[in-house]
Structures are given as structure tokens and as C-alpha cells.
Amino acid sequence: DAGVTQSPTHLIKTRGQQVTLRCSPKSGHDTVSWYQQALGQGPQFIFQYYEEEERQRGNFPDRFSGHQFPNYSSELNVNALLLGDSALYLCASSLGVVNGNTIYFGEGSWLTVV
Amino acid sequence: DAKTTQPPSMDCAEGRAANLPCNHSTISGNEYVYWYRQIHSQGPQYIIHGLKNNETNEMASLIITEDRKSSTLILPHATLRDTAVYYCIVRTPSGSARQLTFGSGTQLTVLP
């Protein structure tokens, strides 16, 4: 049973560039959420996708966008990168939108902006 | 969203039980209490969750007080590999609002 997988694991980008991170949810899961974790802090919710639509969004600017594909996999796109976007980006998956269903995390993608 | 309060750090001797407290005095009736842990540089790992009854699985036990205002995560026989940041999280109640709101967590250090 494959867990949540993310790619790439590490990447370095230059200020102003754009980045795309990818996520495959745990087998059987249809809901994907993305989190940003800056060094020394807890993860912060970016947004959640269900049925290929953004269902909820945290306090992040429009430079952060996403997509969910029919196979439930997802992408996180960040445009016009800033130094402050350097962080661990975590993908999490779950089944449906019923409260109480467990959310599982991937190992994350480390983004460094220079 | 109900907020949680956890001690910033705790130590535990290897082989002993680790008891991690969490205060969630503003929790509402249909909110669950979840525990995750994060070992350095890895993604958060789900441990256990509960609504109002005590829960146990192969990793840990969760004790929720009768008034649900606090809970304790118990690792019965802590090992060095249990050293991690432990997060106590209360889930938002809306069916469509399924994000997890992480606080600062408790840094548990298991000592040899």
C-alpha cells in the first residue's frame, strides 16, 4: 500500500522563478492538501483539493496555485518566488471530506530560493 | 478553531512511559483530537485520534478527560526513535474544512 509520495525531494530555485511540486495521494484517497513548513515552525495549511476543485484555502497569496487531476494526484505551483518561500512543502491526503477521516502526510519537498 | 496548548519540551528516559499533555479547553462537541509527530526533516506521522473515548493502537494510547478540555498521549515504552516534535491538533468541525492547524508542539527527547 503506497503512502503519499512527493517529488522532487529537494530543489533550488532563483528569486522570481516558478516552481511545480507534485504529489500522489495514498492509495484509495481522493482529497489532497498542501502545507508549507518554514524552518523551526509547524506546517501551515495552503489549500485543499477535492473532486478537482480547490475547496478551502489558507492565508497564502495568489502566487500559490494548485491543480488536482482525475487520478487524484496534485500539483502545487508557486510563481514569482521570494526568498521567504524557502520551506518544506508537504502534501497530505485523505478520503472524502467527512470530518474524522485521518490525514496522512508525505515526506515533503524541500525548496530553497536563492 | 479550538486552539491547543502544549509544553514546549519534555525529556523521557528510554524504556519509560512518555506522557505528553495537551490542553484544548475551547474544544467543541464534534471536534476530534489528533496527535501527529514529526521526526527531524520528515513529514508528520499520524499517531492516533479520538473524540471522547480513550483510544489505543500499536503506537500509543490517548486519554481524553471527561470534559474533553485536555488529553494525554502516552507512549508506553519510549525508545530513542521516539524523539520528535509531537503535535496535538483539534480538527475544525465543518465537513468541508478539513485542514489541520498545527501549533508549536512538544519536543520530546528520549534519553538513553
Short mmCIF file of C-alpha atoms in Angstrom, two decimals:
data_model
loop_
_atom_site.label_atom_id
_atom_site.label_comp_id
_atom_site.label_asym_id
_atom_site.label_seq_id
_atom_site.Cartn_x
_atom_site.Cartn_y
_atom_site.Cartn_z
CA ASP A 1 0.00 0.00 0.00
CA ALA A 2 1.79 3.08 -1.27
CA GLY A 3 1.73 6.07 1.01
CA VAL A 4 1.75 9.71 -0.03
CA THR A 5 4.58 10.32 -2.47
CA GLN A 6 6.06 13.68 -3.40
CA SER A 7 8.55 14.88 -5.98
CA PRO A 8 11.09 16.28 -6.18
CA THR A 9 12.56 15.78 -2.70
CA HIS A 10 14.90 18.77 -2.95
CA LEU A 11 15.23 21.66 -5.37
CA ILE A 12 16.88 25.04 -5.61
CA LYS A 13 15.31 27.95 -7.47
CA THR A 14 16.21 31.59 -8.07
CA ARG A 15 14.08 34.53 -6.95
CA GLY A 16 11.40 35.34 -9.50
CA GLN A 17 11.28 31.85 -10.95
CA GLN A 18 8.35 29.48 -10.87
CA VAL A 19 8.22 26.01 -9.31
CA THR A 20 5.91 23.00 -9.60
CA LEU A 21 5.75 20.34 -6.91
CA ARG A 22 3.94 17.05 -7.39
CA CYS A 23 2.03 14.71 -5.12
CA SER A 24 0.42 11.29 -5.43
CA PRO A 25 -2.05 10.56 -2.64
CA LYS A 26 -2.17 7.40 -0.58
CA SER A 27 -3.92 4.57 -2.38
CA GLY A 28 -7.69 4.97 -2.11
CA HIS A 29 -7.57 8.63 -1.10
CA ASP A 30 -9.27 11.33 -3.14
CA THR A 31 -8.51 14.53 -1.22
CA VAL A 32 -5.18 16.32 -1.28
CA SER A 33 -3.99 19.22 0.85
CA TRP A 34 -0.77 21.19 0.73
CA TYR A 35 1.14 22.66 3.66
CA GLN A 36 4.17 24.92 3.95
CA GLN A 37 6.60 24.43 6.83
CA ALA A 38 9.23 27.06 7.42
CA LEU A 39 12.29 26.12 9.42
CA GLY A 40 11.50 25.81 13.13
CA GLN A 41 7.75 26.22 12.70
CA GLY A 42 4.74 23.95 12.39
CA PRO A 43 3.15 23.26 9.00
CA GLN A 44 0.77 25.92 7.67
CA PHE A 45 -2.23 24.98 5.52
CA ILE A 46 -2.10 26.29 1.95
CA PHE A 47 -5.15 24.73 0.27
CA GLN A 48 -7.15 21.56 -0.22
CA TYR A 49 -8.37 19.88 -3.39
CA TYR A 50 -11.32 17.53 -3.72
CA GLU A 51 -13.07 16.48 -6.91
CA GLU A 52 -10.53 18.54 -8.88
CA GLU A 53 -11.63 21.77 -7.20
CA GLU A 54 -9.99 23.95 -4.57
CA ARG A 55 -12.24 23.52 -1.54
CA GLN A 56 -10.51 25.63 1.05
CA ARG A 57 -7.58 27.97 1.16
CA GLY A 58 -5.32 29.21 3.92
CA ASN A 59 -3.75 32.65 4.19
CA PHE A 60 -1.47 32.42 1.16
CA PRO A 61 -1.23 34.82 -1.80
CA ASP A 62 -2.43 34.05 -5.31
CA ARG A 63 1.14 33.24 -6.30
CA PHE A 64 0.35 29.85 -4.79
CA SER A 65 -1.93 27.80 -7.01
CA GLY A 66 -2.73 24.19 -7.46
CA HIS A 67 -4.39 21.56 -9.50
CA GLN A 68 -5.87 18.14 -8.96
CA PHE A 69 -6.03 15.59 -11.75
CA PRO A 70 -8.70 12.94 -12.40
CA ASN A 71 -6.43 10.29 -10.85
CA TYR A 72 -6.42 12.43 -7.64
CA SER A 73 -2.77 13.41 -7.93
CA SER A 74 -2.00 17.06 -7.42
CA GLU A 75 0.44 19.83 -8.22
CA LEU A 76 1.41 22.91 -6.26
CA ASN A 77 2.66 25.85 -8.30
CA VAL A 78 4.40 28.89 -6.87
CA ASN A 79 5.07 31.88 -9.14
CA ALA A 80 7.45 34.79 -8.69
CA LEU A 81 9.41 33.03 -5.97
CA LEU A 82 10.60 35.01 -2.98
CA LEU A 83 13.38 34.15 -0.56
CA GLY A 84 10.69 33.67 2.08
CA ASP A 85 9.16 30.84 0.08
CA SER A 86 12.08 28.64 1.11
CA ALA A 87 10.46 25.87 3.13
CA LEU A 88 9.44 22.23 3.31
CA TYR A 89 6.27 21.72 1.26
CA LEU A 90 4.12 18.89 2.49
CA CYS A 91 1.36 17.07 0.70
CA ALA A 92 -1.32 15.32 2.71
CA SER A 93 -4.10 13.02 1.57
CA SER A 94 -7.33 11.70 2.97
CA LEU A 95 -10.58 10.09 1.90
CA GLY A 96 -13.51 12.39 1.25
CA VAL A 97 -14.42 15.44 3.22
CA VAL A 98 -16.05 13.78 6.22
CA ASN A 99 -14.70 15.07 9.49
CA GLY A 100 -12.76 12.46 11.37
CA ASN A 101 -11.06 10.78 8.42
CA THR A 102 -7.36 10.51 9.01
CA ILE A 103 -4.93 12.67 7.07
CA TYR A 104 -1.59 11.21 6.01
CA PHE A 105 1.48 13.18 5.00
CA GLY A 106 4.24 12.65 2.51
CA GLU A 107 7.92 13.25 3.27
CA GLY A 108 7.84 16.66 1.64
CA SER A 109 9.72 18.66 -0.96
CA TRP A 110 12.48 20.94 0.28
CA LEU A 111 12.50 24.19 -1.69
CA THR A 112 15.39 26.61 -1.40
CA VAL A 113 15.07 30.00 -3.08
CA VAL A 114 18.34 31.86 -3.64
CA ASP B 1 -10.93 26.82 15.64
CA ALA B 2 -10.19 25.34 19.02
CA LYS B 3 -6.59 26.01 20.00
CA THR B 4 -4.24 23.72 21.84
CA THR B 5 -1.57 24.35 24.44
CA GLN B 6 1.40 22.02 24.85
CA PRO B 7 4.63 22.26 26.84
CA PRO B 8 7.48 23.25 24.51
CA SER B 9 9.74 20.40 25.57
CA MET B 10 9.91 17.24 27.64
CA ASP B 11 12.51 14.59 28.40
CA CYS B 12 11.87 10.91 28.99
CA ALA B 13 14.18 8.03 29.88
CA GLU B 14 14.39 5.21 27.38
CA GLY B 15 12.08 2.35 28.29
CA ARG B 16 9.86 4.55 30.43
CA ALA B 17 6.39 5.77 29.54
CA ALA B 18 6.24 9.20 27.93
CA ASN B 19 3.14 11.19 28.89
CA LEU B 20 2.55 14.21 26.68
CA PRO B 21 -0.19 16.60 27.84
CA CYS B 22 -2.37 18.85 25.72
CA ASN B 23 -4.89 21.46 26.76
CA HIS B 24 -7.82 22.21 24.44
CA SER B 25 -10.27 23.98 26.71
CA THR B 26 -12.26 25.57 23.86
CA ILE B 27 -12.91 22.32 22.00
CA SER B 28 -16.43 21.94 20.64
CA GLY B 29 -18.59 18.85 20.83
CA ASN B 30 -17.88 17.43 17.39
CA GLU B 31 -14.17 18.17 17.18
CA TYR B 32 -11.69 15.34 17.25
CA VAL B 33 -8.29 15.39 18.98
CA TYR B 34 -5.46 14.24 16.74
CA TRP B 35 -1.82 13.55 17.52
CA TYR B 36 0.97 13.67 14.99
CA ARG B 37 4.70 13.57 15.39
CA GLN B 38 7.47 14.86 13.19
CA ILE B 39 10.94 13.47 13.28
CA HIS B 40 13.52 15.96 12.10
CA SER B 41 13.27 16.75 8.37
CA GLN B 42 10.49 14.20 7.75
CA GLY B 43 6.78 14.60 7.10
CA PRO B 44 4.37 14.48 10.05
CA GLN B 45 3.38 10.96 11.06
CA TYR B 46 -0.15 10.19 12.22
CA ILE B 47 -0.23 8.59 15.68
CA ILE B 48 -3.77 8.41 16.99
CA HIS B 49 -7.03 10.32 17.28
CA GLY B 50 -10.18 10.31 19.40
CA LEU B 51 -13.45 12.08 20.03
CA LYS B 52 -14.34 11.39 23.65
CA ASN B 53 -13.35 7.85 24.50
CA ASN B 54 -9.86 6.66 25.31
CA GLU B 55 -8.13 5.11 22.34
CA THR B 56 -5.21 2.72 21.94
CA ASN B 57 -3.31 1.46 18.94
CA GLU B 58 0.04 -0.17 18.30
CA MET B 59 1.87 3.13 18.70
CA ALA B 60 0.25 4.87 21.64
CA SER B 61 -2.72 5.48 23.91
CA LEU B 62 -4.83 8.61 24.01
CA ILE B 63 -6.57 9.59 27.21
CA ILE B 64 -9.22 12.32 26.89
CA THR B 65 -10.70 13.83 30.04
CA GLU B 66 -14.43 13.54 30.57
CA ASP B 67 -14.97 17.26 29.94
CA ARG B 68 -12.76 16.94 26.83
CA LYS B 69 -10.77 20.02 27.79
CA SER B 70 -7.48 18.17 27.87
CA SER B 71 -5.84 14.96 26.73
CA THR B 72 -2.65 12.96 27.23
CA LEU B 73 -0.73 10.97 24.67
CA ILE B 74 1.05 8.00 26.21
CA LEU B 75 3.97 6.21 24.60
CA PRO B 76 4.19 3.16 26.88
CA HIS B 77 7.86 2.27 26.37
CA ALA B 78 9.72 5.16 24.80
CA THR B 79 12.71 4.44 22.57
CA LEU B 80 15.36 6.75 21.13
CA ARG B 81 13.46 6.67 17.83
CA ASP B 82 10.50 8.35 19.53
CA THR B 83 12.50 11.57 19.81
CA ALA B 84 10.42 14.02 17.77
CA VAL B 85 8.12 17.04 17.88
CA TYR B 86 4.64 15.92 18.94
CA TYR B 87 1.65 17.94 17.79
CA CYS B 88 -1.76 17.88 19.42
CA ILE B 89 -4.38 19.13 16.95
CA VAL B 90 -8.09 19.74 17.14
CA ARG B 91 -9.90 19.30 13.86
CA THR B 92 -12.15 22.03 12.54
CA PRO B 93 -15.78 20.99 12.69
CA SER B 94 -17.05 21.77 9.20
CA GLY B 95 -17.24 18.81 6.87
CA SER B 96 -15.51 20.76 4.12
CA ALA B 97 -12.90 22.39 6.33
CA ARG B 98 -10.53 19.54 6.83
CA GLN B 99 -7.22 21.23 7.32
CA LEU B 100 -5.02 20.60 10.32
CA THR B 101 -3.95 23.63 12.32
CA PHE B 102 -0.53 22.94 13.82
CA GLY B 103 0.72 24.71 16.91
CA SER B 104 4.29 24.68 18.18
CA GLY B 105 4.13 21.14 19.53
CA THR B 106 6.22 19.46 22.22
CA GLN B 107 9.81 18.47 21.53
CA LEU B 108 10.16 15.07 23.19
CA THR B 109 13.70 13.93 23.78
CA VAL B 110 14.18 10.31 24.82
CA LEU B 111 17.38 9.94 26.80
CA PRO B 112 19.47 6.76 26.89
#
